[in-house]
PDB file of C-alpha atoms in Angstrom:
ATOM      1  CA  UNK A  30     -13.780 -23.134  20.246  1.00  0.00           C
ATOM      2  CA  UNK A  31     -13.223 -21.675  16.786  1.00  0.00           C
ATOM      3  CA  UNK A  32     -11.095 -18.545  16.282  1.00  0.00           C
ATOM      4  CA  UNK A  33     -13.028 -16.099  14.081  1.00  0.00           C
ATOM      5  CA  UNK A  34     -10.515 -13.265  14.290  1.00  0.00           C
ATOM      6  CA  UNK A  35     -10.673 -10.939  11.298  1.00  0.00           C
ATOM      7  CA  UNK A  36      -7.638  -9.369   9.648  1.00  0.00           C
ATOM      8  CA  UNK A  37      -7.497  -5.685   8.760  1.00  0.00           C
ATOM      9  CA  UNK A  38      -5.020  -3.883   6.521  1.00  0.00           C
ATOM     10  CA  UNK A  39      -4.945  -0.107   5.987  1.00  0.00           C
ATOM     11  CA  UNK A  40      -2.854   1.149   3.065  1.00  0.00           C
ATOM     12  CA  UNK A  41      -1.263   4.610   3.243  1.00  0.00           C
ATOM     13  CA  UNK A  42      -0.303   6.012  -0.188  1.00  0.00           C
ATOM     14  CA  UNK A  43       2.216   8.787  -0.599  1.00  0.00           C
ATOM     15  CA  UNK A  44       4.153  10.404  -3.469  1.00  0.00           C
ATOM     16  CA  UNK A  45       7.419  11.309  -1.809  1.00  0.00           C
ATOM     17  CA  UNK A  46       9.627   9.005   0.253  1.00  0.00           C
ATOM     18  CA  UNK A  47      10.613  12.006   2.434  1.00  0.00           C
ATOM     19  CA  UNK A  48       7.103  11.818   3.914  1.00  0.00           C
ATOM     20  CA  UNK A  49       8.112   8.639   5.772  1.00  0.00           C
ATOM     21  CA  UNK A  50      10.359  10.581   8.133  1.00  0.00           C
ATOM     22  CA  UNK A  51       8.359  13.813   8.107  1.00  0.00           C
ATOM     23  CA  UNK A  52       5.117  12.126   9.194  1.00  0.00           C
ATOM     24  CA  UNK A  53       6.630   9.187  11.116  1.00  0.00           C
ATOM     25  CA  UNK A  54       5.164   6.620   8.722  1.00  0.00           C
ATOM     26  CA  UNK A  55       6.057   2.991   9.256  1.00  0.00           C
ATOM     27  CA  UNK A  56       4.632  -0.411   8.462  1.00  0.00           C
ATOM     28  CA  UNK A  57       2.861  -2.320  11.224  1.00  0.00           C
ATOM     29  CA  UNK A  58       0.711  -5.458  11.296  1.00  0.00           C
ATOM     30  CA  UNK A  59      -2.260  -3.323  10.219  1.00  0.00           C
ATOM     31  CA  UNK A  60      -0.840  -0.255   8.453  1.00  0.00           C
ATOM     32  CA  UNK A  61       1.127  -0.667   5.204  1.00  0.00           C
ATOM     33  CA  UNK A  62       2.836   2.243   3.462  1.00  0.00           C
ATOM     34  CA  UNK A  63       3.109   2.412  -0.322  1.00  0.00           C
ATOM     35  CA  UNK A  64       5.249   5.021  -2.080  1.00  0.00           C
ATOM     36  CA  UNK A  65       4.193   5.504  -5.683  1.00  0.00           C
ATOM     37  CA  UNK A  66       7.332   7.406  -6.680  1.00  0.00           C
ATOM     38  CA  UNK A  67       9.615   4.521  -5.674  1.00  0.00           C
ATOM     39  CA  UNK A  68       9.576   2.387  -8.825  1.00  0.00           C
ATOM     40  CA  UNK A  69      12.589   0.185  -8.301  1.00  0.00           C
ATOM     41  CA  UNK A  70      12.365  -1.265  -4.808  1.00  0.00           C
ATOM     42  CA  UNK A  71       8.775  -2.522  -5.024  1.00  0.00           C
ATOM     43  CA  UNK A  72       8.409  -6.259  -5.418  1.00  0.00           C
ATOM     44  CA  UNK A  73       5.455  -7.662  -7.319  1.00  0.00           C
ATOM     45  CA  UNK A  74       3.201  -6.174  -9.981  1.00  0.00           C
ATOM     46  CA  UNK A  75       2.782  -2.403  -9.915  1.00  0.00           C
ATOM     47  CA  UNK A  76       1.941   0.508 -12.234  1.00  0.00           C
ATOM     48  CA  UNK A  77       3.944   3.246 -10.522  1.00  0.00           C
ATOM     49  CA  UNK A  78       5.633   4.321 -13.750  1.00  0.00           C
ATOM     50  CA  UNK A  79       2.318   5.336 -15.362  1.00  0.00           C
ATOM     51  CA  UNK A  80       1.549   8.483 -13.396  1.00  0.00           C
ATOM     52  CA  UNK A  81       2.937   9.751 -10.082  1.00  0.00           C
ATOM     53  CA  UNK A  82      -0.253  11.769  -9.542  1.00  0.00           C
ATOM     54  CA  UNK A  83      -2.364   8.630  -9.136  1.00  0.00           C
ATOM     55  CA  UNK A  84      -0.951   7.308  -5.891  1.00  0.00           C
ATOM     56  CA  UNK A  85      -4.217   5.860  -4.589  1.00  0.00           C
ATOM     57  CA  UNK A  86      -4.998   4.145  -7.898  1.00  0.00           C
ATOM     58  CA  UNK A  87      -1.463   2.699  -7.982  1.00  0.00           C
ATOM     59  CA  UNK A  88      -1.986   1.361  -4.463  1.00  0.00           C
ATOM     60  CA  UNK A  89      -5.382  -0.177  -5.364  1.00  0.00           C
ATOM     61  CA  UNK A  90      -3.770  -1.877  -8.364  1.00  0.00           C
ATOM     62  CA  UNK A  91      -0.818  -3.151  -6.330  1.00  0.00           C
ATOM     63  CA  UNK A  92      -3.083  -4.772  -3.718  1.00  0.00           C
ATOM     64  CA  UNK A  93      -5.383  -6.259  -6.384  1.00  0.00           C
ATOM     65  CA  UNK A  94      -2.656  -7.463  -8.801  1.00  0.00           C
ATOM     66  CA  UNK A  95      -0.630  -9.119  -6.048  1.00  0.00           C
ATOM     67  CA  UNK A  96      -3.731 -10.649  -4.424  1.00  0.00           C
ATOM     68  CA  UNK A  97      -2.930  -9.254  -0.984  1.00  0.00           C
ATOM     69  CA  UNK A  98      -5.718 -10.575   1.208  1.00  0.00           C
ATOM     70  CA  UNK A  99      -7.340  -9.250   4.387  1.00  0.00           C
ATOM     71  CA  UNK A 100     -10.875  -9.538   5.727  1.00  0.00           C
ATOM     72  CA  UNK A 101     -11.040  -5.728   5.796  1.00  0.00           C
ATOM     73  CA  UNK A 102      -8.963  -3.396   3.625  1.00  0.00           C
ATOM     74  CA  UNK A 103      -8.818   0.397   3.860  1.00  0.00           C
ATOM     75  CA  UNK A 104      -7.053   2.981   1.758  1.00  0.00           C
TER      76      UNK A 104
END
């Protein structure tokens, strides 16, 4: 029997790293957090230094540029 399980990743963008504690944000197998104001601890290609007001666009770029794959992706 073939396993046809699908993978899902939901990306949560935020501007301020204080939101992690305030809103109880944490990475899981499905949910990934991405802070656009944290320019130095992010591995891989990112555009966070362009504009801190474009958190969702920075997250889209990060997922695309680093070829992060899932069957279903949400932002």
